[in-house]
């Protein structure tokens, strides 16, 4: 009888536990969310109740993404935003605040890469990748923090880093990209400490290899190398966009209210050996 009573109590408590993952009434800005992993995370946040502002340099992609979220019952707006442009970022965040009455979450997802042996890497390409991957995180984070500090509100920043910030990509020829992702990891930890007195949490997600158009191209170019990379993942596959859904909801929600300065690696065990 006592066992049944305990089981019944646990069942009654479960909905309360799950509620801390809900994001009803909150607003998130997600950069680079017109397609791919950014869109997948934006869609996951919307399903948890978040109102979404999608920033992307490609307006058509941003509008299509917003329409897709709206078609499933979510609330989303789109804007063409270059995250390296301070004025555009400021205007975009103001647009999100005006549209939804505030802002609670920032996902710094926008990023680019390219391939080149480092000894042949053009300075222009180095600066372009650095400007988007690090500069975009700088521009968006400081504008979000200014709003939260001035309004005396808490906030959650989720930076999208990469396992490339911890390990070199053998065969990747993208050391400049790895450098920026290592910078994102360091910036995440530093800002978490700096902004903790303002109740602004700063965390990061570090994805491993995911099935994307880029990895699909690698499969077509060098199938043996592609298969070798897959074989190095203990779980036996590359990640898929839904594999990030739980992580972004956790870090955005009150379920992680005491978590800041953390980098959550999602790589199928790739960096575990």
Tab-separated table of C-alpha atoms in Angstrom:
chain	number	residue	atom	x	y	z
A	1	UNK	CA	0.000	0.000	0.000
A	2	UNK	CA	2.865	2.362	0.864
A	3	UNK	CA	4.542	1.588	-2.469
A	4	UNK	CA	1.364	2.457	-4.360
A	5	UNK	CA	1.070	5.708	-2.411
A	6	UNK	CA	4.637	6.725	-3.293
A	7	UNK	CA	4.094	5.924	-6.948
A	8	UNK	CA	0.895	7.966	-7.003
A	9	UNK	CA	2.692	10.945	-5.409
A	10	UNK	CA	5.482	10.797	-7.974
A	11	UNK	CA	2.970	10.743	-10.802
A	12	UNK	CA	1.256	13.807	-9.385
A	13	UNK	CA	4.595	15.640	-9.049
A	14	UNK	CA	5.731	14.957	-12.611
A	15	UNK	CA	3.775	17.765	-14.349
A	16	UNK	CA	5.268	20.293	-11.913
A	17	UNK	CA	8.764	19.106	-12.722
A	18	UNK	CA	8.136	19.348	-16.446
A	19	UNK	CA	6.760	22.863	-16.099
A	20	UNK	CA	10.218	24.264	-15.355
A	21	UNK	CA	11.141	23.436	-18.944
A	22	UNK	CA	8.252	25.508	-20.326
A	23	UNK	CA	8.989	28.892	-21.867
A	24	UNK	CA	5.493	30.273	-22.284
A	25	UNK	CA	5.389	34.031	-22.810
A	26	UNK	CA	9.149	34.411	-23.199
A	27	UNK	CA	10.887	35.856	-26.240
A	28	UNK	CA	14.029	34.544	-27.914
A	29	UNK	CA	16.244	36.061	-30.577
A	30	UNK	CA	17.965	33.345	-32.610
A	31	UNK	CA	20.643	34.404	-35.069
A	32	UNK	CA	21.421	32.514	-38.247
A	33	UNK	CA	18.091	30.733	-37.870
A	34	UNK	CA	16.908	30.838	-41.465
A	35	UNK	CA	17.821	27.212	-41.966
A	36	UNK	CA	19.806	24.292	-40.553
A	37	UNK	CA	20.620	23.921	-36.875
A	38	UNK	CA	19.533	27.488	-36.101
A	39	UNK	CA	16.053	26.873	-37.465
A	40	UNK	CA	15.820	23.576	-35.603
A	41	UNK	CA	16.635	25.274	-32.291
A	42	UNK	CA	14.225	28.135	-32.999
A	43	UNK	CA	11.465	25.630	-33.752
A	44	UNK	CA	12.187	23.736	-30.521
A	45	UNK	CA	12.010	26.941	-28.482
A	46	UNK	CA	8.713	27.818	-30.166
A	47	UNK	CA	7.263	24.414	-29.279
A	48	UNK	CA	8.171	25.115	-25.643
A	49	UNK	CA	6.134	28.336	-25.782
A	50	UNK	CA	8.717	30.909	-26.821
A	51	UNK	CA	8.015	33.808	-29.169
A	52	UNK	CA	10.804	33.857	-31.747
A	53	UNK	CA	12.656	36.617	-33.593
A	54	UNK	CA	14.656	35.072	-36.404
A	55	UNK	CA	17.745	36.965	-37.553
A	56	UNK	CA	19.457	35.930	-40.768
A	57	UNK	CA	21.440	37.644	-43.522
A	58	UNK	CA	19.107	35.968	-46.015
A	59	UNK	CA	15.665	37.545	-45.579
A	60	UNK	CA	13.897	34.939	-47.703
A	61	UNK	CA	15.231	32.149	-45.479
A	62	UNK	CA	14.290	34.063	-42.331
A	63	UNK	CA	10.741	34.692	-43.543
A	64	UNK	CA	10.304	31.078	-44.615
A	65	UNK	CA	11.523	29.902	-41.210
A	66	UNK	CA	9.136	32.252	-39.399
A	67	UNK	CA	6.287	31.052	-41.593
A	68	UNK	CA	7.139	27.433	-40.822
A	69	UNK	CA	7.047	28.105	-37.073
A	70	UNK	CA	3.762	30.022	-37.393
A	71	UNK	CA	2.203	27.189	-39.390
A	72	UNK	CA	2.716	24.930	-36.375
A	73	UNK	CA	1.039	27.344	-33.986
A	74	UNK	CA	4.105	29.304	-32.894
A	75	UNK	CA	4.741	33.035	-32.943
A	76	UNK	CA	7.678	34.242	-35.009
A	77	UNK	CA	8.936	37.296	-36.839
A	78	UNK	CA	11.824	37.592	-39.276
A	79	UNK	CA	14.457	40.225	-39.960
A	80	UNK	CA	17.424	40.556	-42.271
A	81	UNK	CA	20.263	41.164	-39.818
A	82	UNK	CA	24.007	41.143	-40.351
A	83	UNK	CA	25.264	40.223	-36.874
A	84	UNK	CA	28.547	42.043	-37.505
A	85	UNK	CA	26.718	45.368	-37.927
A	86	UNK	CA	26.123	47.066	-34.562
A	87	UNK	CA	23.299	49.269	-35.848
A	88	UNK	CA	21.443	46.389	-37.484
A	89	UNK	CA	21.742	44.268	-34.337
A	90	UNK	CA	20.491	47.119	-32.155
A	91	UNK	CA	17.533	47.722	-34.468
A	92	UNK	CA	16.747	44.001	-34.664
A	93	UNK	CA	16.688	43.545	-30.902
A	94	UNK	CA	14.501	46.636	-30.534
A	95	UNK	CA	12.152	45.175	-33.149
A	96	UNK	CA	11.874	41.937	-31.155
A	97	UNK	CA	11.241	43.815	-27.899
A	98	UNK	CA	8.621	46.039	-29.513
A	99	UNK	CA	6.883	43.104	-31.208
A	100	UNK	CA	6.715	40.825	-28.173
A	101	UNK	CA	6.986	43.175	-25.216
A	102	UNK	CA	10.438	42.121	-24.098
A	103	UNK	CA	13.339	39.740	-24.650
A	104	UNK	CA	14.458	36.873	-22.447
A	105	UNK	CA	16.746	34.618	-24.476
A	106	UNK	CA	19.510	35.119	-27.023
A	107	UNK	CA	20.891	32.250	-29.095
A	108	UNK	CA	24.111	33.265	-30.855
A	109	UNK	CA	24.055	30.707	-33.643
A	110	UNK	CA	25.209	32.671	-36.725
A	111	UNK	CA	28.563	31.429	-37.954
A	112	UNK	CA	30.600	30.723	-41.065
A	113	UNK	CA	33.666	28.736	-42.058
A	114	UNK	CA	35.888	28.035	-45.025
A	115	UNK	CA	38.669	25.632	-45.945
A	116	UNK	CA	42.300	26.523	-46.481
A	117	UNK	CA	45.710	25.346	-45.303
A	118	UNK	CA	46.611	27.858	-42.615
A	119	UNK	CA	49.869	28.808	-44.298
A	120	UNK	CA	47.885	29.826	-47.377
A	121	UNK	CA	44.941	31.406	-45.561
A	122	UNK	CA	44.194	34.863	-46.896
A	123	UNK	CA	44.034	37.630	-44.314
A	124	UNK	CA	40.642	38.653	-45.687
A	125	UNK	CA	39.243	35.172	-45.045
A	126	UNK	CA	40.718	35.097	-41.524
A	127	UNK	CA	39.077	38.417	-40.708
A	128	UNK	CA	35.729	37.445	-42.282
A	129	UNK	CA	35.368	34.270	-40.181
A	130	UNK	CA	36.575	36.063	-37.048
A	131	UNK	CA	34.171	38.962	-37.620
A	132	UNK	CA	31.093	36.755	-37.947
A	133	UNK	CA	31.833	34.035	-35.407
A	134	UNK	CA	33.344	36.185	-32.670
A	135	UNK	CA	32.243	39.665	-33.700
A	136	UNK	CA	28.619	38.614	-34.139
A	137	UNK	CA	28.580	37.051	-30.677
A	138	UNK	CA	30.064	40.273	-29.295
A	139	UNK	CA	27.549	42.560	-31.010
A	140	UNK	CA	24.444	40.562	-30.109
A	141	UNK	CA	25.486	39.728	-26.543
A	142	UNK	CA	26.313	43.289	-25.557
A	143	UNK	CA	23.059	44.671	-27.000
A	144	UNK	CA	21.021	42.024	-25.193
A	145	UNK	CA	22.881	42.642	-21.935
A	146	UNK	CA	22.349	46.395	-22.193
A	147	UNK	CA	18.606	45.830	-22.439
A	148	UNK	CA	18.483	43.417	-19.486
A	149	UNK	CA	20.713	45.571	-17.267
A	150	UNK	CA	18.840	48.797	-18.052
A	151	UNK	CA	15.481	47.093	-17.511
A	152	UNK	CA	16.722	45.270	-14.388
A	153	UNK	CA	15.707	41.931	-15.893
A	154	UNK	CA	17.348	38.534	-16.017
A	155	UNK	CA	18.314	36.884	-19.278
A	156	UNK	CA	19.818	33.764	-20.813
A	157	UNK	CA	22.457	33.773	-23.538
A	158	UNK	CA	23.224	30.536	-25.364
A	159	UNK	CA	26.300	30.644	-27.565
A	160	UNK	CA	26.800	28.000	-30.213
A	161	UNK	CA	30.407	26.916	-29.950
A	162	UNK	CA	31.746	23.629	-31.341
A	163	UNK	CA	33.920	20.706	-30.375
A	164	UNK	CA	36.317	22.473	-32.753
A	165	UNK	CA	36.938	24.841	-29.852
A	166	UNK	CA	38.470	21.913	-27.930
A	167	UNK	CA	40.074	19.687	-30.561
A	168	UNK	CA	41.615	20.168	-33.985
A	169	UNK	CA	39.663	19.004	-37.018
A	170	UNK	CA	41.880	16.467	-38.749
A	171	UNK	CA	41.499	17.071	-42.446
A	172	UNK	CA	39.278	20.064	-41.792
A	173	UNK	CA	41.689	22.764	-43.000
A	174	UNK	CA	39.764	25.294	-40.914
A	175	UNK	CA	42.035	26.280	-38.049
A	176	UNK	CA	40.699	29.837	-38.231
A	177	UNK	CA	37.192	28.489	-37.538
A	178	UNK	CA	38.515	26.392	-34.638
A	179	UNK	CA	40.188	29.488	-33.189
A	180	UNK	CA	36.916	31.418	-33.208
A	181	UNK	CA	35.024	28.581	-31.527
A	182	UNK	CA	37.683	28.363	-28.848
A	183	UNK	CA	37.178	32.090	-28.403
A	184	UNK	CA	33.431	31.589	-28.015
A	185	UNK	CA	34.076	29.045	-25.253
A	186	UNK	CA	36.365	31.465	-23.384
A	187	UNK	CA	33.972	34.378	-23.889
A	188	UNK	CA	31.071	32.303	-22.578
A	189	UNK	CA	32.860	31.569	-19.323
A	190	UNK	CA	34.132	35.106	-18.855
A	191	UNK	CA	30.768	36.765	-19.508
A	192	UNK	CA	29.049	34.281	-17.201
A	193	UNK	CA	31.213	35.586	-14.356
A	194	UNK	CA	30.989	39.244	-15.391
A	195	UNK	CA	27.212	39.331	-15.806
A	196	UNK	CA	26.212	37.000	-12.967
A	197	UNK	CA	25.497	39.983	-10.640
A	198	UNK	CA	22.885	41.081	-13.193
A	199	UNK	CA	21.224	37.626	-13.254
A	200	UNK	CA	22.300	37.119	-16.859
A	201	UNK	CA	23.249	33.509	-17.440
A	202	UNK	CA	25.697	32.726	-20.263
A	203	UNK	CA	26.157	29.159	-21.464
A	204	UNK	CA	27.175	27.433	-24.670
A	205	UNK	CA	26.388	24.364	-26.712
A	206	UNK	CA	29.299	22.679	-28.483
A	207	UNK	CA	27.977	20.401	-31.235
A	208	UNK	CA	30.110	17.706	-32.770
A	209	UNK	CA	29.675	16.445	-36.298
A	210	UNK	CA	26.121	16.924	-37.523
A	211	UNK	CA	24.437	15.921	-40.761
A	212	UNK	CA	24.443	19.171	-42.740
A	213	UNK	CA	24.889	20.172	-46.395
A	214	UNK	CA	28.593	20.629	-45.563
A	215	UNK	CA	29.038	17.055	-44.319
A	216	UNK	CA	26.934	15.804	-47.228
A	217	UNK	CA	29.417	17.457	-49.587
A	218	UNK	CA	32.276	15.770	-47.755
A	219	UNK	CA	30.530	12.425	-48.220
A	220	UNK	CA	30.403	13.016	-51.971
A	221	UNK	CA	33.988	14.272	-52.194
A	222	UNK	CA	35.714	11.719	-49.963
A	223	UNK	CA	33.437	8.895	-48.869
A	224	UNK	CA	36.242	6.974	-47.129
A	225	UNK	CA	37.153	9.939	-44.934
A	226	UNK	CA	33.482	10.617	-44.201
A	227	UNK	CA	32.977	7.006	-43.099
A	228	UNK	CA	36.096	7.234	-40.920
A	229	UNK	CA	34.678	10.294	-39.124
A	230	UNK	CA	31.359	8.551	-38.535
A	231	UNK	CA	33.260	5.550	-37.231
A	232	UNK	CA	34.981	7.732	-34.615
A	233	UNK	CA	31.635	8.671	-33.050
A	234	UNK	CA	30.900	6.147	-30.270
A	235	UNK	CA	27.141	6.397	-30.886
A	236	UNK	CA	27.803	5.431	-34.508
A	237	UNK	CA	26.256	8.352	-36.369
A	238	UNK	CA	26.446	12.075	-36.973
A	239	UNK	CA	23.997	14.229	-35.064
A	240	UNK	CA	20.738	15.446	-36.559
A	241	UNK	CA	19.098	18.842	-35.880
A	242	UNK	CA	16.552	17.498	-33.318
A	243	UNK	CA	19.469	16.298	-31.181
A	244	UNK	CA	20.016	19.914	-30.076
A	245	UNK	CA	16.395	20.565	-29.113
A	246	UNK	CA	16.565	19.362	-25.525
A	247	UNK	CA	19.813	21.206	-24.845
A	248	UNK	CA	18.625	24.606	-26.039
A	249	UNK	CA	15.344	24.314	-24.123
A	250	UNK	CA	17.194	23.257	-20.973
A	251	UNK	CA	19.652	26.161	-21.106
A	252	UNK	CA	16.918	28.681	-21.960
A	253	UNK	CA	14.510	27.554	-19.244
A	254	UNK	CA	14.326	27.637	-15.460
A	255	UNK	CA	15.463	24.007	-15.470
A	256	UNK	CA	19.006	25.407	-15.695
A	257	UNK	CA	18.448	28.395	-13.391
A	258	UNK	CA	21.660	27.626	-11.435
A	259	UNK	CA	23.761	26.867	-14.517
A	260	UNK	CA	26.038	29.508	-15.999
A	261	UNK	CA	29.465	29.430	-17.608
A	262	UNK	CA	28.850	25.870	-18.795
A	263	UNK	CA	29.655	24.441	-22.227
A	264	UNK	CA	27.406	21.488	-23.053
A	265	UNK	CA	29.107	19.179	-25.542
A	266	UNK	CA	26.727	17.273	-27.831
A	267	UNK	CA	28.865	15.038	-30.008
A	268	UNK	CA	27.768	11.423	-29.611
A	269	UNK	CA	30.845	10.807	-27.481
A	270	UNK	CA	33.370	11.967	-30.117
A	271	UNK	CA	35.544	13.908	-27.651
A	272	UNK	CA	35.301	11.229	-24.965
A	273	UNK	CA	38.169	9.246	-26.484
